[in-house]
Coordinates of C-alpha atoms in Angstrom, one line a residue:
V5 CA 0.0 0.0 0.0
G6 CA 2.8 2.4 0.9
H7 CA 4.5 2.2 -2.6
I8 CA 1.1 2.9 -4.3
Q9 CA 0.7 6.0 -2.1
A10 CA 4.3 7.1 -2.9
E11 CA 3.7 6.6 -6.7
K12 CA 0.5 8.8 -6.5
L13 CA 2.3 11.4 -4.5
S14 CA 5.3 11.4 -6.9
L15 CA 3.0 12.5 -9.8
R16 CA 1.8 15.5 -7.7
L17 CA 5.3 16.4 -6.6
A18 CA 6.5 16.3 -10.3
T19 CA 4.7 19.6 -10.9
L20 CA 6.6 21.4 -8.1
P21 CA 10.1 23.0 -8.3
I22 CA 11.8 20.4 -6.1
A23 CA 15.5 20.6 -6.5
A24 CA 16.8 17.8 -4.3
V25 CA 15.6 14.7 -2.4
Y26 CA 17.3 13.5 0.8
A27 CA 16.6 10.4 2.8
S28 CA 17.9 8.6 5.8
P29 CA 19.9 5.4 5.0
M30 CA 17.0 3.1 6.1
K31 CA 16.0 0.9 3.2
R32 CA 12.3 1.7 3.3
T33 CA 12.9 5.4 3.4
V34 CA 15.4 5.2 0.5
K35 CA 12.8 3.2 -1.5
T36 CA 10.1 5.7 -0.9
A37 CA 12.5 8.6 -1.8
E38 CA 13.5 6.8 -5.1
I39 CA 9.8 6.5 -6.0
L40 CA 9.3 10.2 -5.3
A41 CA 12.5 11.4 -7.0
G42 CA 11.8 9.4 -10.2
P43 CA 9.4 11.7 -12.0
L44 CA 11.5 14.6 -10.9
N45 CA 14.6 13.1 -12.6
L46 CA 16.5 13.5 -9.4
K47 CA 18.8 11.2 -7.5
V48 CA 18.3 10.4 -3.8
N49 CA 20.9 12.0 -1.6
S50 CA 21.9 10.2 1.6
C51 CA 21.3 11.9 4.8
P52 CA 23.5 9.9 7.3
F53 CA 22.9 12.3 10.2
C54 CA 19.2 11.3 10.0
E55 CA 20.0 7.7 10.7
P56 CA 18.8 7.7 14.3
L57 CA 15.3 8.7 13.1
D58 CA 12.9 5.9 12.1
S59 CA 12.5 7.5 8.7
F60 CA 13.3 10.8 7.3
L61 CA 12.6 12.2 3.9
Y62 CA 13.4 15.8 2.9
L63 CA 12.4 17.5 -0.3
L64 CA 14.0 20.9 -1.2
A65 CA 11.6 23.1 -3.2
Y66 CA 14.0 25.8 -4.3
P67 CA 15.2 26.8 -7.7
H68 CA 17.7 24.3 -9.0
D69 CA 20.5 26.8 -9.1
W70 CA 19.9 28.0 -5.5
I71 CA 21.4 24.9 -3.7
P72 CA 24.9 24.9 -5.2
N73 CA 25.2 28.6 -4.5
R74 CA 24.2 28.0 -0.9
L75 CA 26.5 25.0 -0.4
S76 CA 29.5 26.9 -1.7
T77 CA 29.2 29.7 0.9

């Protein structure tokens, strides 16, 4: 059931300006993140500091060029 919900959500998220997807290393969280990132043509970035959390998924809805500029400062 969870993967079906994620697939439906991925279609809605595909219309938003999401620039990055981060997930904790837990298998089920990574799998969900991969489903959500697919229609966005994004890869899932690992978020190792989130590992103590049961599950963690973070979507950045910023212009695509905003993130590299912020990471370099």
